[in-house]
Short mmCIF file of C-alpha atoms and ligand atoms in Angstrom, two decimals:
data_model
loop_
_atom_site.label_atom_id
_atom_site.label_comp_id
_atom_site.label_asym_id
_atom_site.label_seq_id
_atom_site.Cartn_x
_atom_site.Cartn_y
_atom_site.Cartn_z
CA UNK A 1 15.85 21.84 55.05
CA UNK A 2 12.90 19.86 54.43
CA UNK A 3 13.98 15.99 55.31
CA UNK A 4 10.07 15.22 53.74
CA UNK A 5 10.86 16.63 50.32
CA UNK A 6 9.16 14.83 47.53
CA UNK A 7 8.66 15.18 43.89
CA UNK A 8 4.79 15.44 42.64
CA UNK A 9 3.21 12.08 41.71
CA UNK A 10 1.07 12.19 38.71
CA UNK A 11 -1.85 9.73 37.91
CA UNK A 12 -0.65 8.65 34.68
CA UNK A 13 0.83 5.39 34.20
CA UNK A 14 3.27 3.55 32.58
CA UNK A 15 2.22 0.93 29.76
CA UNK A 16 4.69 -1.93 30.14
CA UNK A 17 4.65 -4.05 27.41
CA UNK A 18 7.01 -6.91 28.56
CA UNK A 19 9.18 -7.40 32.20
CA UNK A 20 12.24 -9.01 30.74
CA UNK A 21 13.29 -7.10 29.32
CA UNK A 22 11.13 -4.48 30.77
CA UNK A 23 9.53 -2.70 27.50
CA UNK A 24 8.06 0.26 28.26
CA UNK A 25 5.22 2.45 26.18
CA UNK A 26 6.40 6.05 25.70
CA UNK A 27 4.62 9.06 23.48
CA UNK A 28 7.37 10.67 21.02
CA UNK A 29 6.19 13.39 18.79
CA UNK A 30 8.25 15.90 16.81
CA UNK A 31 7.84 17.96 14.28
CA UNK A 32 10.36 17.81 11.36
CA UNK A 33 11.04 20.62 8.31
CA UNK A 34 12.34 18.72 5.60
CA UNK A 35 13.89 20.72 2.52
CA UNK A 36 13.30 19.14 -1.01
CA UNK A 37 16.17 21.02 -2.12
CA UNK A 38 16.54 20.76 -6.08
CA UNK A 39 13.62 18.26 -5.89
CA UNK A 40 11.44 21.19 -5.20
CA UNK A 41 9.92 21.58 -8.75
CA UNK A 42 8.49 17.39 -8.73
CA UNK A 43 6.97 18.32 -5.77
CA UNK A 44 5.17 22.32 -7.15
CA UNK A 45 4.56 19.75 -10.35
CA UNK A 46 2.37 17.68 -8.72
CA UNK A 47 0.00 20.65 -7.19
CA UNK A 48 -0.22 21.63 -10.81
CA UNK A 49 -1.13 17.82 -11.51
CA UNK A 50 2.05 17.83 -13.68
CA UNK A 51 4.59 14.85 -13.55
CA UNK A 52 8.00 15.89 -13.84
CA UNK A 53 10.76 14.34 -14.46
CA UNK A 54 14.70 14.72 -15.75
CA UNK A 55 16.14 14.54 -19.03
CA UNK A 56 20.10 14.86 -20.18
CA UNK A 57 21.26 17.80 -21.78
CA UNK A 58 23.99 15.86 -22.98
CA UNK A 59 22.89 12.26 -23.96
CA UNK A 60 18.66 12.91 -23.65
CA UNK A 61 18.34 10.18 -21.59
CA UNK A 62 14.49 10.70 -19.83
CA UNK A 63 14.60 9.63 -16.22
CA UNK A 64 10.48 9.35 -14.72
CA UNK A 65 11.89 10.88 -11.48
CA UNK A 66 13.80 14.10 -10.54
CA UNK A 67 17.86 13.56 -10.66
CA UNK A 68 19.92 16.37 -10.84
CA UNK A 69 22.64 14.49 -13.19
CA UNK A 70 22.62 11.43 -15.30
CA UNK A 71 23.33 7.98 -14.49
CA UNK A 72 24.28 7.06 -18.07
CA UNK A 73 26.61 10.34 -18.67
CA UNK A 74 27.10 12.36 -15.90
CA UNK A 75 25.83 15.34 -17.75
CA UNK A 76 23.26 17.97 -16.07
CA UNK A 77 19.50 17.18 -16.40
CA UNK A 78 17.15 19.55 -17.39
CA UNK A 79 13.24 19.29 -16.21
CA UNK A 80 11.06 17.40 -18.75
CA UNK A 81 7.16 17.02 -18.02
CA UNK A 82 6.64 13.63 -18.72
CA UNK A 83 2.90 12.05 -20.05
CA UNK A 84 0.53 11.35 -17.82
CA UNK A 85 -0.51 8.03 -19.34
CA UNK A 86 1.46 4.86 -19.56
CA UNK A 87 1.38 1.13 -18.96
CA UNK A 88 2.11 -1.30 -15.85
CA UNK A 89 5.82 -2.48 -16.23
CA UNK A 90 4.86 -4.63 -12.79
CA UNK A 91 3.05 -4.69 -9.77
CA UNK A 92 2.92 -5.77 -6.24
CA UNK A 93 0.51 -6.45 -3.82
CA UNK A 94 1.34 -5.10 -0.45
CA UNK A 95 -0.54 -6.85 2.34
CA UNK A 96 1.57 -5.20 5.02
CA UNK A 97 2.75 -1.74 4.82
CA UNK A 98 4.77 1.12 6.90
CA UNK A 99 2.09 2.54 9.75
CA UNK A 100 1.36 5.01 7.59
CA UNK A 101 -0.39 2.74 4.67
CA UNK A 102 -1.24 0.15 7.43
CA UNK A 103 -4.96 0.78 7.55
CA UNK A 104 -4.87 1.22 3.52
CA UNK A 105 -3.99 -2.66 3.01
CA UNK A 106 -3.66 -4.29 0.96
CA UNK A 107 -3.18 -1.79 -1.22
CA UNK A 108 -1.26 -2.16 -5.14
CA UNK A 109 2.22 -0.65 -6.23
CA UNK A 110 2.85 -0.30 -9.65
CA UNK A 111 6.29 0.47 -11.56
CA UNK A 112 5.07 2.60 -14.38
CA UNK A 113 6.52 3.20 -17.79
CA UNK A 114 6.18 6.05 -20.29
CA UNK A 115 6.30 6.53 -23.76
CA UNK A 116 9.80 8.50 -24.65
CA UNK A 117 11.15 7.53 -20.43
CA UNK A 118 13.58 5.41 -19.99
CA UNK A 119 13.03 4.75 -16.10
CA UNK A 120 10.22 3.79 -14.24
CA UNK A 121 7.80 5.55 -11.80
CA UNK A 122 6.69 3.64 -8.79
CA UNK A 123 3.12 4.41 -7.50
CA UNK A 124 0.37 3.12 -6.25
CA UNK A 125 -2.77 1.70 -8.59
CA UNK A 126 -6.06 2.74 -6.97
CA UNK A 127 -9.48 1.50 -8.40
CA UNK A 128 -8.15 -2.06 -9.42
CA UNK A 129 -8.68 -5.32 -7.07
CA UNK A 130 -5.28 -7.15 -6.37
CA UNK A 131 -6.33 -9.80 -8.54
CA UNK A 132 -7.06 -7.44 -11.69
CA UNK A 133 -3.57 -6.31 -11.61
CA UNK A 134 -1.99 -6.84 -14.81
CA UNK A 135 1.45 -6.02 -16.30
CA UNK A 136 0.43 -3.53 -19.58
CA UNK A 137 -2.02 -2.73 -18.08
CA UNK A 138 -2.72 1.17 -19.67
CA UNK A 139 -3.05 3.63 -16.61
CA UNK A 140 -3.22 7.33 -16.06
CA UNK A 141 -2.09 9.63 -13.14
CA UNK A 142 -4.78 11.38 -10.82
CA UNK A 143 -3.40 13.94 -8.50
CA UNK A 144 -4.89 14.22 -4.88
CA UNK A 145 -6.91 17.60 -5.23
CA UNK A 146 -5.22 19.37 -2.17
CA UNK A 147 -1.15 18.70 -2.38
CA UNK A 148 0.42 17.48 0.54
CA UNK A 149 4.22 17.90 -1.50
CA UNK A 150 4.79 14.22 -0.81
CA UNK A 151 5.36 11.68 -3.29
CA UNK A 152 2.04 10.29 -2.66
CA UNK A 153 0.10 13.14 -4.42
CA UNK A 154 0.47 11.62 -7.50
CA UNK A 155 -1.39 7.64 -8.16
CA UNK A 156 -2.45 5.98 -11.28
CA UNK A 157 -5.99 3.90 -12.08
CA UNK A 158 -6.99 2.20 -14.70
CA UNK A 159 -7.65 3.72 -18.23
ZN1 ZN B 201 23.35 11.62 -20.08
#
């Protein structure tokens, strides 16, 4: 029995960001496998600098984005590549952002339509000052030259 027992001290601290309550700084890190599932070929489409998107076997409706069954019908979607021009339906201007686009702000999103699509792709518009923004505004898709798989491999500029 040892009645002087104690646990090791370390020499890092504690960041505490408030008392009360008491708010407390703490590192979290984890690494997380996502599956894309059917949404796998959008994804392979974009490291070919192809945009892919859905259309219905049964009713043709084109959807910009990958959906496994239509809205409009219910029927099974097939994949379509879709053009990889088109205009600005609309726009925002984000001035705040998740952390991940937090040092890219302000930054543009656009809602893009396509010639023979009947939904909209949202992206961002690179190359174009906030205040040059402009709905019909004709715009083409650049792909980020090594893929990440994310959504954000694909963005549009100005034509
Ligand atoms: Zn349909």
């Amino acid at each position: 029995m040892n009645k002087n027992a104690k646990l090791p001290e370390t020499e890092d601290g504690t960041v505490l960001f408030n008392v009360d309550p008491i708010i407390v700084k703490q590192h979290y890190e984890i690494d997380y496998l996502h599956s894309y599932a059917q949404d796998s070929p959008f994804f392979a489409g974009l490291a070919k600098k192809k945009l892919l998107g859905s259309r219905c076997a049964a009713c043709d409706y084109t959807y910009a984005t990958p959906r496994g069954h239509c809205m409009e019908c219910g029927g099974a979607t097939d994949w379509v590549e879709i053009p990889l021009h088109g205009r600005v339906h609309t726009y925002t201007t984000c001035y705040f952002g998740g952390e991940a686009f937090l040092k890219e702000t302000p930054f543009t999103l656009v809602l893009v339509e396509f010639d023979g699509v009947d939904t909209l792709f949202l992206s961002r518009l690179v190359g174009v000052e906030p205040e040059e923004a402009a709905i019909g505004m004709q715009v083409k898709a650049r792909f980020l030259r090594n893929a990440k798989f994310r959504p954000t491999d694909v963005y549009f500029v100005p034509e």
